[in-house]
Coordinates of C-alpha atoms and ligand atoms in Angstrom, one line a residue:
Chain Q
M1 CA 20.1 3.8 -24.7
L2 CA 16.5 5.1 -25.0
V3 CA 14.9 5.5 -28.4
L4 CA 11.5 7.0 -28.8
K5 CA 10.0 6.8 -32.3
Q6 CA 6.9 8.8 -33.4
L7 CA 5.5 8.7 -29.9
T8 CA 2.0 10.0 -29.8
K9 CA -0.7 10.2 -27.0
T10 CA -4.1 11.8 -27.0
F11 CA -6.6 12.2 -24.2
P12 CA -10.3 12.4 -24.7
V13 CA -11.6 15.7 -23.4
G14 CA -15.3 15.2 -23.8
G15 CA -17.6 16.1 -26.6
G16 CA -15.9 13.5 -28.7
S17 CA -12.8 15.7 -29.2
V18 CA -9.3 14.8 -28.1
K19 CA -6.3 16.7 -26.7
T20 CA -2.9 15.7 -28.1
A21 CA -0.6 15.7 -25.1
V22 CA 2.4 14.2 -26.9
S23 CA 2.7 14.5 -30.6
D24 CA 5.1 12.5 -32.8
V25 CA 8.1 12.7 -30.5
N26 CA 11.3 11.3 -31.8
L27 CA 14.1 11.2 -29.2
T28 CA 17.3 9.2 -28.8
I29 CA 19.2 9.3 -25.5
P30 CA 22.6 7.5 -25.4
T31 CA 23.4 5.5 -22.4
G32 CA 24.7 7.6 -19.5
Q33 CA 23.3 10.9 -20.8
F34 CA 21.5 13.2 -18.4
V35 CA 18.8 15.2 -20.1
T36 CA 16.8 18.0 -18.6
V37 CA 13.3 18.7 -19.9
I38 CA 11.6 22.1 -19.7
G39 CA 8.4 23.5 -21.1
S40 CA 5.3 25.4 -20.0
N41 CA 2.3 23.9 -18.1
G42 CA 0.5 21.3 -20.2
A43 CA 3.4 21.0 -22.7
G44 CA 3.3 17.2 -22.3
K45 CA 6.4 16.6 -20.2
S46 CA 4.7 14.4 -17.6
T47 CA 2.8 12.6 -20.2
L48 CA 6.1 11.8 -22.0
L49 CA 7.6 10.4 -18.9
N50 CA 4.4 8.4 -18.1
L51 CA 4.5 6.9 -21.6
I52 CA 8.1 5.8 -21.0
S53 CA 7.3 4.3 -17.6
G54 CA 4.2 2.6 -18.9
R55 CA 1.6 4.4 -16.8
H56 CA 0.0 5.5 -20.0
W57 CA -0.2 3.5 -23.3
P58 CA 0.8 5.4 -26.5
D59 CA -1.7 5.8 -29.3
Y60 CA 1.1 5.4 -31.7
G61 CA 4.9 5.0 -31.8
S62 CA 7.5 2.8 -30.1
I63 CA 9.7 2.9 -27.1
E64 CA 13.0 1.0 -27.1
L65 CA 15.3 0.6 -24.1
N66 CA 18.8 -0.8 -24.5
G67 CA 17.8 -2.4 -27.8
V68 CA 14.6 -4.0 -26.5
D69 CA 11.1 -2.8 -27.7
I70 CA 9.2 -2.3 -24.4
T71 CA 6.2 -0.6 -26.0
A72 CA 3.8 -3.5 -25.2
W73 CA 5.2 -4.1 -21.7
G74 CA 3.1 -3.4 -18.6
E75 CA 4.1 -0.8 -16.1
H76 CA 5.4 -3.2 -13.4
R77 CA 7.5 -5.1 -16.0
R78 CA 9.2 -2.0 -17.2
A79 CA 9.8 -0.9 -13.6
A80 CA 12.5 -3.6 -13.4
Y81 CA 14.6 -1.3 -15.5
I82 CA 13.2 2.2 -14.9
G83 CA 13.6 4.1 -11.6
R84 CA 11.2 7.0 -10.9
V85 CA 10.9 9.9 -8.5
F86 CA 7.6 11.8 -8.5
Q87 CA 6.9 15.5 -7.6
D88 CA 5.0 14.6 -4.5
P89 CA 7.4 13.4 -1.7
L90 CA 4.5 11.2 -0.5
Q91 CA 4.3 9.3 -3.7
G92 CA 7.7 7.6 -3.8
T93 CA 7.6 5.8 -0.5
A94 CA 5.2 3.8 1.6
G95 CA 4.5 6.1 4.6
S96 CA 3.3 3.5 7.1
M97 CA 6.4 1.3 6.5
T98 CA 9.8 1.9 8.0
V99 CA 12.8 3.4 6.3
E100 CA 14.5 0.0 6.1
E101 CA 11.4 -1.8 4.8
N102 CA 11.1 0.8 2.1
L103 CA 14.7 0.3 1.1
S104 CA 14.2 -3.5 1.1
I105 CA 11.3 -3.0 -1.3
A106 CA 13.5 -0.9 -3.6
E107 CA 16.4 -3.3 -3.4
C108 CA 14.1 -6.1 -4.8
R109 CA 13.3 -4.1 -7.9
G110 CA 13.0 -6.4 -10.9
R111 CA 13.7 -9.5 -8.8
R112 CA 11.2 -12.2 -7.8
R113 CA 10.0 -11.4 -4.3
S114 CA 10.6 -14.4 -2.1
L115 CA 9.5 -15.6 1.3
G116 CA 13.0 -14.7 2.6
R117 CA 13.1 -12.0 5.2
G118 CA 12.8 -8.5 3.8
V119 CA 15.2 -6.9 6.1
T120 CA 18.2 -9.0 7.1
R121 CA 21.2 -8.0 9.2
A122 CA 23.4 -7.8 6.1
R123 CA 20.9 -5.6 4.3
R124 CA 20.5 -3.3 7.3
E125 CA 24.3 -2.7 7.3
R126 CA 24.2 -1.9 3.6
Y127 CA 21.3 0.5 4.1
K128 CA 23.1 2.2 6.9
A129 CA 26.2 2.8 4.7
L130 CA 24.0 4.0 1.9
L131 CA 22.1 6.5 4.0
A132 CA 25.1 7.7 5.9
Q133 CA 26.3 9.3 2.6
L134 CA 23.2 11.5 2.6
E135 CA 24.3 13.2 5.8
L136 CA 20.7 13.6 6.9
G137 CA 21.0 11.3 9.9
L138 CA 18.6 8.8 8.3
E139 CA 21.1 6.0 9.1
H140 CA 20.0 6.2 12.7
R141 CA 16.3 6.1 11.8
L142 CA 16.0 2.8 9.9
K143 CA 13.1 1.7 12.1
T144 CA 11.2 5.0 11.8
P145 CA 8.0 5.0 9.7
V146 CA 8.7 7.1 6.6
A147 CA 5.6 9.2 7.3
E148 CA 7.5 10.7 10.2
L149 CA 10.2 12.1 7.9
S150 CA 10.3 15.6 6.5
G151 CA 9.5 16.2 2.8
G152 CA 13.1 16.7 2.0
Q153 CA 14.2 13.5 3.8
R154 CA 11.4 11.6 2.2
Q155 CA 12.4 12.8 -1.3
S156 CA 16.1 12.0 -0.7
L157 CA 15.0 8.6 0.4
S158 CA 12.9 8.2 -2.7
L159 CA 15.9 9.2 -4.9
I160 CA 18.1 6.6 -3.1
M161 CA 15.4 4.0 -3.5
A162 CA 14.9 4.8 -7.2
T163 CA 18.6 4.5 -8.0
M164 CA 20.1 1.9 -5.6
T165 CA 19.7 -0.9 -8.1
R166 CA 21.2 1.2 -10.9
P167 CA 18.2 1.1 -13.3
S168 CA 18.8 1.4 -17.0
L169 CA 16.8 4.6 -16.9
L170 CA 15.9 7.2 -14.3
L171 CA 12.8 9.4 -14.7
L172 CA 12.5 12.5 -12.5
D173 CA 9.3 14.5 -12.8
E174 CA 9.8 17.9 -11.0
H175 CA 11.1 15.9 -8.1
T176 CA 12.3 19.1 -6.3
A177 CA 9.3 21.3 -7.0
A178 CA 7.5 20.6 -3.7
L179 CA 10.6 21.4 -1.6
D180 CA 11.8 24.7 -0.2
P181 CA 14.7 26.2 -2.2
K182 CA 17.4 25.1 0.2
T183 CA 16.2 21.5 0.4
A184 CA 15.6 21.5 -3.3
L185 CA 19.3 22.3 -3.9
Q186 CA 20.4 19.6 -1.5
V187 CA 18.2 17.0 -3.4
L188 CA 19.6 18.3 -6.7
A189 CA 23.1 17.9 -5.4
L190 CA 22.3 14.3 -4.4
T191 CA 20.7 13.7 -7.8
R192 CA 23.9 14.9 -9.6
R193 CA 26.0 12.7 -7.3
V194 CA 24.1 9.4 -7.7
V195 CA 23.5 10.0 -11.5
S196 CA 27.2 10.5 -12.1
E197 CA 28.4 7.9 -9.7
Y198 CA 26.2 5.2 -11.2
G199 CA 26.4 6.6 -14.8
L200 CA 22.6 6.6 -15.0
T201 CA 20.7 7.5 -18.2
T202 CA 18.4 10.2 -16.9
L203 CA 15.4 12.4 -17.9
M204 CA 14.7 15.2 -15.4
V205 CA 11.7 17.5 -15.8
T206 CA 12.0 20.9 -14.2
H207 CA 10.4 24.3 -14.3
N208 CA 13.5 26.0 -13.1
L209 CA 15.5 27.0 -16.2
E210 CA 18.6 27.6 -14.1
H211 CA 18.5 24.1 -12.8
A212 CA 17.9 22.8 -16.3
L213 CA 21.1 24.3 -17.5
L214 CA 23.0 23.6 -14.4
M215 CA 22.2 19.9 -14.3
G216 CA 23.0 17.2 -16.9
D217 CA 24.5 17.5 -20.3
R218 CA 21.5 18.1 -22.6
T219 CA 18.3 20.1 -22.4
I220 CA 15.2 19.7 -24.4
M221 CA 12.2 22.0 -24.4
M222 CA 8.6 20.8 -25.1
H223 CA 5.7 22.8 -26.4
E224 CA 2.3 21.5 -27.2
G225 CA 3.4 17.9 -27.2
Q226 CA 6.5 18.4 -29.3
I227 CA 10.2 18.9 -28.7
V228 CA 10.9 22.4 -30.0
L229 CA 14.4 22.8 -28.7
D230 CA 17.3 20.4 -28.2
V231 CA 20.7 21.7 -27.1
A232 CA 23.8 20.0 -25.8
G233 CA 27.6 20.3 -25.8
A234 CA 29.4 23.6 -26.4
E235 CA 26.2 25.4 -27.5
R236 CA 24.5 24.5 -24.2
A237 CA 27.6 25.2 -22.1
G238 CA 27.7 28.9 -23.1
M239 CA 23.9 29.4 -22.5
T240 CA 22.3 31.5 -19.9
V241 CA 18.6 31.4 -18.8
S242 CA 17.8 34.4 -21.0
D243 CA 19.5 32.8 -24.0
L244 CA 17.3 29.8 -23.5
L245 CA 14.2 32.0 -23.3
E246 CA 15.2 33.8 -26.4
R247 CA 15.9 30.6 -28.3
F248 CA 12.5 29.3 -27.4
T249 CA 10.8 32.5 -28.5
R250 CA 12.7 32.4 -31.8
T251 CA 11.8 28.7 -32.5
R252 CA 8.2 29.2 -31.9
G253 CA 7.9 32.7 -33.2
E254 CA 5.6 33.6 -30.3
R255 CA 5.9 35.0 -26.8
I256 CA 5.9 32.8 -23.7
V257 CA 3.2 33.6 -21.4
D258 CA 3.8 31.0 -18.8
E259 CA 4.8 32.9 -15.7
R260 CA 6.2 29.9 -13.9
L261 CA 8.6 29.4 -16.9
L262 CA 9.6 33.0 -16.9
L263 CA 10.2 33.2 -13.2
G264 CA 11.8 29.8 -12.9
Chain F
M1 CA -26.5 -16.9 31.5
S2 CA -24.0 -18.3 34.0
W3 CA -20.4 -17.6 34.8
S4 CA -19.4 -20.9 33.2
A5 CA -20.3 -19.3 29.9
L6 CA -17.4 -17.0 30.4
G7 CA -15.0 -19.8 29.3
G8 CA -17.1 -20.2 26.2
S9 CA -16.8 -16.5 25.4
L10 CA -13.0 -16.8 25.7
E11 CA -13.0 -19.8 23.4
Q12 CA -15.2 -18.0 20.8
G13 CA -13.1 -14.9 21.1
L14 CA -10.0 -16.8 20.1
A15 CA -11.8 -18.8 17.3
Y16 CA -13.2 -15.5 15.9
G17 CA -9.8 -14.1 16.4
V18 CA -8.7 -16.1 13.4
L19 CA -11.4 -14.3 11.4
A20 CA -10.3 -11.0 12.9
L21 CA -6.7 -11.7 11.6
G22 CA -8.2 -12.2 8.1
V23 CA -10.2 -8.9 8.3
Y24 CA -7.1 -7.2 9.6
L25 CA -5.2 -8.3 6.5
T26 CA -7.7 -6.8 4.1
F27 CA -9.1 -3.9 6.0
R28 CA -5.8 -2.6 7.5
V29 CA -3.0 -4.0 5.5
L30 CA -4.5 -4.1 2.0
N31 CA -6.8 -1.2 2.6
F32 CA -9.6 -3.1 1.0
A33 CA -13.2 -3.2 2.3
D34 CA -13.9 -6.9 1.8
L35 CA -17.4 -8.3 2.5
T36 CA -16.5 -11.7 1.0
V37 CA -16.1 -12.6 4.7
E38 CA -19.9 -13.0 5.1
G39 CA -19.8 -15.8 2.5
S40 CA -16.4 -17.4 3.1
F41 CA -17.1 -17.9 6.9
P42 CA -20.1 -20.2 6.2
L43 CA -18.3 -21.6 3.2
G44 CA -15.6 -22.9 5.6
A45 CA -18.2 -24.3 7.9
A46 CA -20.2 -25.9 5.1
V47 CA -17.1 -27.6 3.5
A48 CA -15.8 -28.9 6.8
A49 CA -19.2 -30.2 7.9
V50 CA -20.1 -31.9 4.6
L51 CA -16.6 -33.5 4.3
I52 CA -16.6 -34.7 7.9
V53 CA -20.1 -36.2 7.5
G54 CA -18.8 -37.9 4.3
G55 CA -16.0 -39.5 6.3
T56 CA -13.1 -37.3 5.6
P57 CA -10.7 -36.9 8.6
P58 CA -11.5 -33.6 10.4
V59 CA -8.1 -32.1 9.9
V60 CA -8.2 -32.7 6.1
A61 CA -11.7 -31.4 6.0
T62 CA -10.6 -28.2 7.8
L63 CA -7.6 -27.7 5.4
A64 CA -10.0 -28.2 2.4
A65 CA -12.2 -25.4 3.9
V66 CA -9.1 -23.2 4.0
A67 CA -8.3 -23.9 0.4
L68 CA -11.9 -23.1 -0.8
G69 CA -11.9 -20.0 1.3
M70 CA -8.8 -18.9 -0.5
V71 CA -10.5 -19.5 -3.8
A72 CA -13.5 -17.3 -2.7
G73 CA -11.1 -14.5 -1.8
A74 CA -9.3 -14.9 -5.1
V75 CA -12.6 -14.6 -7.0
T76 CA -13.2 -11.2 -5.3
G77 CA -9.7 -10.2 -6.2
L78 CA -10.1 -11.2 -9.9
L79 CA -13.4 -9.3 -10.1
N80 CA -11.8 -6.3 -8.6
T81 CA -8.5 -6.3 -10.6
K82 CA -9.3 -7.9 -13.9
M83 CA -12.9 -6.8 -14.3
R84 CA -12.3 -3.4 -12.7
I85 CA -15.3 -3.8 -10.3
S86 CA -14.9 -1.7 -7.1
G87 CA -13.7 -3.7 -4.2
L88 CA -16.8 -3.3 -2.1
L89 CA -19.1 -4.3 -5.0
A90 CA -16.9 -7.2 -6.1
S91 CA -16.9 -8.6 -2.6
I92 CA -20.7 -8.1 -2.2
L93 CA -21.2 -10.1 -5.5
T94 CA -18.9 -12.9 -4.3
M95 CA -20.7 -13.0 -1.0
T96 CA -24.1 -13.1 -2.7
A97 CA -23.0 -15.9 -5.0
L98 CA -21.5 -17.8 -2.1
Y99 CA -24.9 -18.1 -0.4
S100 CA -26.1 -20.3 -3.2
V101 CA -22.8 -22.1 -3.4
N102 CA -23.0 -22.9 0.3
L103 CA -26.5 -24.2 0.0
R104 CA -25.4 -26.4 -2.9
I105 CA -22.5 -27.7 -0.9
M106 CA -24.6 -28.6 2.1
G107 CA -27.7 -29.6 0.2
R108 CA -29.9 -28.1 2.9
P109 CA -29.6 -25.1 5.2
N110 CA -28.1 -26.9 8.2
V111 CA -25.7 -29.8 8.6
P112 CA -25.4 -31.2 12.1
L113 CA -22.2 -32.7 13.3
L114 CA -23.7 -34.7 16.2
R115 CA -21.6 -37.8 17.1
Q116 CA -19.3 -37.0 14.2
P117 CA -15.5 -36.8 14.6
T118 CA -14.1 -33.3 14.9
V119 CA -10.7 -31.8 15.5
F120 CA -11.7 -32.0 19.2
T121 CA -12.6 -35.7 19.3
E122 CA -9.3 -36.3 17.3
L123 CA -7.4 -34.5 20.1
S124 CA -9.2 -36.5 22.8
A125 CA -8.5 -39.7 20.9
A126 CA -4.8 -38.7 20.7
G127 CA -4.8 -38.6 24.5
F128 CA -5.2 -34.8 24.9
D129 CA -8.5 -34.7 26.8
H130 CA -8.8 -31.7 29.1
P131 CA -11.6 -29.3 30.2
L132 CA -9.7 -26.5 28.6
Q133 CA -9.1 -28.5 25.4
A134 CA -11.0 -26.1 23.1
L135 CA -9.5 -23.0 24.7
M136 CA -6.0 -24.3 24.3
L137 CA -6.5 -25.5 20.8
F138 CA -8.0 -22.1 19.7
A139 CA -5.3 -20.2 21.5
A140 CA -2.6 -22.2 19.9
V141 CA -4.2 -21.8 16.4
A142 CA -4.9 -18.1 16.8
F143 CA -1.5 -17.1 18.2
G144 CA 0.3 -19.5 15.9
L145 CA -1.4 -17.9 12.9
K146 CA -0.7 -14.5 14.3
L147 CA 3.0 -15.2 14.4
L148 CA 2.9 -16.8 11.0
L149 CA 1.2 -13.7 9.6
D150 CA 3.6 -11.4 11.3
A151 CA 6.5 -13.4 9.8
F152 CA 4.9 -13.4 6.3
L153 CA 4.3 -9.6 6.4
G154 CA 8.0 -9.2 7.0
T155 CA 9.1 -11.2 4.0
Q156 CA 10.0 -9.6 0.7
L157 CA 6.6 -10.7 -0.6
G158 CA 4.8 -9.5 2.5
L159 CA 6.5 -6.1 2.3
A160 CA 5.2 -5.8 -1.3
L161 CA 1.7 -6.7 -0.1
R162 CA 1.8 -4.1 2.6
A163 CA 3.1 -1.5 0.2
T164 CA 0.3 -2.3 -2.2
G165 CA -2.2 -1.3 0.5
D166 CA -0.2 1.8 1.4
N167 CA 0.9 3.2 -1.9
P168 CA 0.1 1.2 -5.1
Q169 CA 1.7 3.7 -7.4
M170 CA 5.0 3.5 -5.5
I171 CA 5.1 -0.3 -5.4
R172 CA 4.3 -0.6 -9.1
S173 CA 7.2 1.7 -9.8
F174 CA 9.4 -1.0 -8.1
G175 CA 8.1 -3.7 -10.5
V176 CA 5.4 -5.3 -8.4
N177 CA 2.1 -6.3 -10.0
T178 CA -0.4 -4.8 -7.6
D179 CA -3.2 -6.9 -9.1
S180 CA -1.4 -10.1 -8.1
M181 CA -0.8 -8.7 -4.6
T182 CA -4.5 -7.8 -4.2
I183 CA -5.6 -11.2 -5.2
L184 CA -3.0 -12.8 -2.9
G185 CA -4.0 -10.7 0.1
L186 CA -7.7 -11.5 -0.4
A187 CA -7.0 -15.2 -0.8
L188 CA -5.0 -15.4 2.4
S189 CA -7.6 -13.3 4.3
N190 CA -10.5 -15.4 3.2
G191 CA -8.5 -18.6 3.9
L192 CA -8.3 -17.5 7.5
V193 CA -11.9 -16.5 7.6
S194 CA -12.9 -19.9 6.2
L195 CA -10.7 -21.6 8.7
A196 CA -12.6 -19.8 11.5
G197 CA -15.9 -21.0 10.0
A198 CA -14.6 -24.6 9.8
L199 CA -13.5 -24.4 13.5
M200 CA -16.7 -22.8 14.7
A201 CA -18.8 -25.5 12.9
Q202 CA -16.9 -28.2 14.7
Y203 CA -17.1 -26.3 18.0
Q204 CA -20.8 -25.7 18.0
G205 CA -21.7 -28.9 16.3
Y206 CA -23.3 -27.8 13.1
A207 CA -22.9 -25.7 10.0
D208 CA -25.6 -23.3 9.0
V209 CA -26.1 -21.3 5.9
G210 CA -27.0 -18.2 7.9
M211 CA -23.9 -18.2 10.2
G212 CA -22.0 -15.7 8.0
L213 CA -24.6 -13.0 8.8
G214 CA -22.9 -10.0 10.5
M215 CA -19.4 -11.6 10.4
I216 CA -17.9 -8.6 8.7
V217 CA -19.1 -6.4 11.6
V218 CA -17.7 -8.9 14.1
G219 CA -14.3 -8.8 12.3
L220 CA -14.3 -5.0 12.0
A221 CA -15.4 -4.6 15.6
S222 CA -12.5 -6.8 16.7
V223 CA -9.9 -5.0 14.6
I224 CA -11.2 -1.5 15.6
L225 CA -11.5 -2.4 19.3
G226 CA -8.0 -4.0 19.2
N227 CA -6.6 -0.8 17.6
A228 CA -8.1 1.3 20.3
L229 CA -6.4 -1.0 22.9
V230 CA -3.0 -1.6 21.3
R231 CA -1.7 1.2 19.1
P232 CA -1.0 -0.6 15.8
S233 CA 2.4 1.0 15.2
T234 CA 3.8 -2.3 13.9
V235 CA 2.4 -5.4 12.2
A236 CA 2.9 -7.5 15.3
R237 CA 0.9 -5.0 17.4
G238 CA -1.8 -4.8 14.7
T239 CA -2.3 -8.6 14.7
L240 CA -2.1 -8.7 18.5
G241 CA -4.8 -6.0 18.6
A242 CA -7.0 -8.0 16.3
L243 CA -6.8 -11.1 18.5
L244 CA -7.3 -9.2 21.8
G245 CA -10.1 -7.1 20.2
S246 CA -11.9 -10.3 19.2
V247 CA -11.7 -11.7 22.8
L248 CA -12.7 -8.4 24.2
Y249 CA -15.7 -8.2 21.9
R250 CA -16.9 -11.6 23.0
L251 CA -16.5 -10.6 26.6
A252 CA -18.4 -7.4 26.0
I253 CA -21.2 -9.4 24.5
F254 CA -21.1 -11.8 27.4
F255 CA -21.5 -9.0 29.9
A256 CA -24.2 -7.3 27.8
L257 CA -26.2 -10.5 28.0
R258 CA -25.5 -10.8 31.8
A259 CA -26.6 -7.2 32.2
G260 CA -30.0 -8.1 30.8
F261 CA -29.8 -7.3 27.1
A262 CA -31.8 -9.7 25.0
P263 CA -29.9 -11.7 22.3
T264 CA -31.9 -9.7 19.8
D265 CA -30.3 -6.5 21.2
L266 CA -26.8 -7.7 20.4
R267 CA -26.6 -5.9 17.1
I268 CA -27.1 -2.5 18.6
V269 CA -24.7 -3.4 21.4
T270 CA -22.2 -4.3 18.7
A271 CA -22.8 -1.0 16.9
A272 CA -22.3 0.9 20.1
I273 CA -19.0 -0.9 20.9
V274 CA -17.7 -0.1 17.4
I275 CA -18.7 3.6 17.7
L276 CA -17.1 3.8 21.1
A277 CA -13.8 2.3 19.8
L278 CA -13.8 4.5 16.7
S279 CA -14.4 7.7 18.6
A280 CA -11.9 6.8 21.4
P281 CA -9.0 8.7 19.8
A282 CA -11.2 11.8 19.2
L283 CA -12.7 11.6 22.7
R284 CA -9.3 11.2 24.3
E285 CA -7.9 14.2 22.3
S286 CA -10.8 16.5 23.2
L287 CA -10.5 15.5 26.9
G288 CA -6.8 16.0 26.8
R289 CA -7.1 19.4 25.0
G290 CA -9.5 20.6 27.6
R291 CA -7.1 19.9 30.3
R292 CA -4.0 21.3 28.7
L293 CA -5.2 24.6 27.2
P294 CA -7.9 27.1 28.0
A295 CA -10.8 27.2 25.5
P296 CA -9.8 29.0 22.2
A297 CA -12.2 31.9 22.9
A298 CA -10.6 32.6 26.3
R299 CA -7.1 31.9 25.1
P300 CA -4.9 34.9 25.9
A301 CA -2.1 36.2 23.6
R302 CA 0.9 34.0 23.0
G303 CA 3.3 35.4 25.5
S304 CA 0.9 35.2 28.4
V305 CA 0.0 31.6 27.7
S306 CA 3.5 30.4 28.5
A307 CA 3.4 32.7 31.5
S308 CA 0.2 31.3 32.8
R309 CA 1.4 27.7 32.1
A310 CA 4.5 28.5 34.1
E311 CA 2.3 29.7 37.0
E312 CA 0.3 26.5 36.9
R313 CA 3.5 24.5 37.6
Ligands
ATP401 N1 -4.9 11.7 -17.6 C1 -5.2 12.7 -18.4 N2 -6.5 12.9 -18.9 C2 -6.8 13.9 -19.7 N3 -5.9 14.8 -20.1 C3 -4.6 14.7 -19.6 C4 -4.2 13.7 -18.8 N4 -2.9 13.8 -18.5 C5 -2.5 14.9 -19.1 N5 -3.5 15.5 -19.8 C6 -3.5 16.6 -20.7 O1 -2.3 16.5 -21.5 C7 -1.6 17.7 -21.6 C8 -0.2 17.5 -21.2 O2 -0.2 17.3 -19.8 P1 1.1 17.0 -19.0 O3 0.7 16.7 -17.6 O4 2.0 16.1 -19.7 O5 1.8 18.5 -19.0 P2 3.2 18.9 -18.3 O6 4.1 19.4 -19.3 O7 3.7 17.9 -17.4 O8 2.7 20.1 -17.4 P3 3.1 20.7 -16.0 O9 4.3 21.5 -16.2 O10 1.9 21.5 -15.6 O11 3.3 19.5 -15.1 C9 -2.4 18.7 -20.8 O12 -3.2 19.5 -21.7 C10 -3.2 17.9 -19.9 O13 -4.4 18.5 -19.6
MG402 MG1 3.9 17.6 -15.2

């Protein structure tokens, strides 16, 4: 379970003034829940995820994961429990290293890295089985440097790497945004499969409202650093993209001007 | 300059190969421009020489040099990660400070090792006295360390170190402290460099405070030359390239001297070698392109290109 209390983050913007990117966010996500996060550009979605992962320190508020207050933990310490996939397919893997080396790095998440061999025969067999499920042929390319893979293959690999140790929390920040529509759907299907198979507690940011409703079991919308909409269950099940847009307009009492959001 | 000096070039190439392995580790693996080398190389020489003169067994003195070299690397790492000083500047600061440290250790600018025991006299005393003694010792040390480094970079820890140089954001997201990895990498690298310094001091019979001058360029020249020779697609090929590059560099210097260049010209020869090795891929590409396709201006429409290609065959 993830509990955010009064989480607040500001950035200095020069001239002594600050920009409040995340403002007094309170959010509780029960274990195993899959939450999709939407909102216009600059709404604070990435900042929220970065606060949870420890890339940024909050100005105020606390973060609790499975009953432990991790607010003061450094990024690499939290990473033992939090899996992440970034928007840029280049960010989630080490390009100069091979597929199997990347998987070995991921498998050691949260463990002490020893002087034992990174890729053993037993591990290689496990990686083969894991990759075979993707049906991308990656199981035959264990010794290929990741830089030689396509964006979609690389992002699928990132997703496998982020989830293979079944972290307590999975953070996905527009992880399909850089892919072509067909590949994006494949990666989404994979996301759905691993999340449900492992029962992962998940936060997924997307600009695609359709995906936001299609995936997961709860949707929150952010605006100017705050959560302005939070729907789940039967209410969400009956929702269409235009319902979602309408609800947003009603809550805020203003028109949405973000084209990406409208077209999503 | 006689042909017998060729053997000396090979010996030096292998000894400096150990330095090249260290430079490979920071420059290629960790992606860190580390100038500490200019200070840790004479540090190794100074520590080994002073300890040997003081009566310490040469092997122990050499190992002590390695340990202090590692400390020097760790200092650069700490300056970079904890004090947030850029890698280049942090290493320049350590290098600068080391000049004074080295003078303090030696007590004077030069410590001769005449008629002192060294790793070579130890080998002779142990019954291994051979004209190719130095060559074989350096080859064993250089290739032994190469294999050790290859093995280390394949361990769980080694993979984390490589990923730190490749994609720090990614490796942090898997729970690795990139600061620790940077410090570890710099310590290992400068341990190797310091070892090279300790071996060179015993080989040439003295330690000198100025012997670090230009060492970073020697290391980089070796790595770059090696990469041009052996495509560094794997770690094992990368380290092999560093060693071969170092030997090749010494041979190039040898032939430059034979060709009549004065020792004072060696710096410009070195620069020319590095430029040549760096531009090799671009040169190869432009030559290759010229052969395969007509010049862009004269390039006909798409369909006819394949037609004319077919005609060529
Ligand atoms: N490192 C930073 N320094 C300064 N300002 C920042 C920083 N990161 C984010 N911000 C600001 O905080 C606000 C929220 O940004 P954030 O990246 O969280 O938005 P987002 O909802 O992820 O937007 P997008 O949909 O465009 O990715 C923006 O106004 C942004 O300019
Ligand atoms: Mg964002």
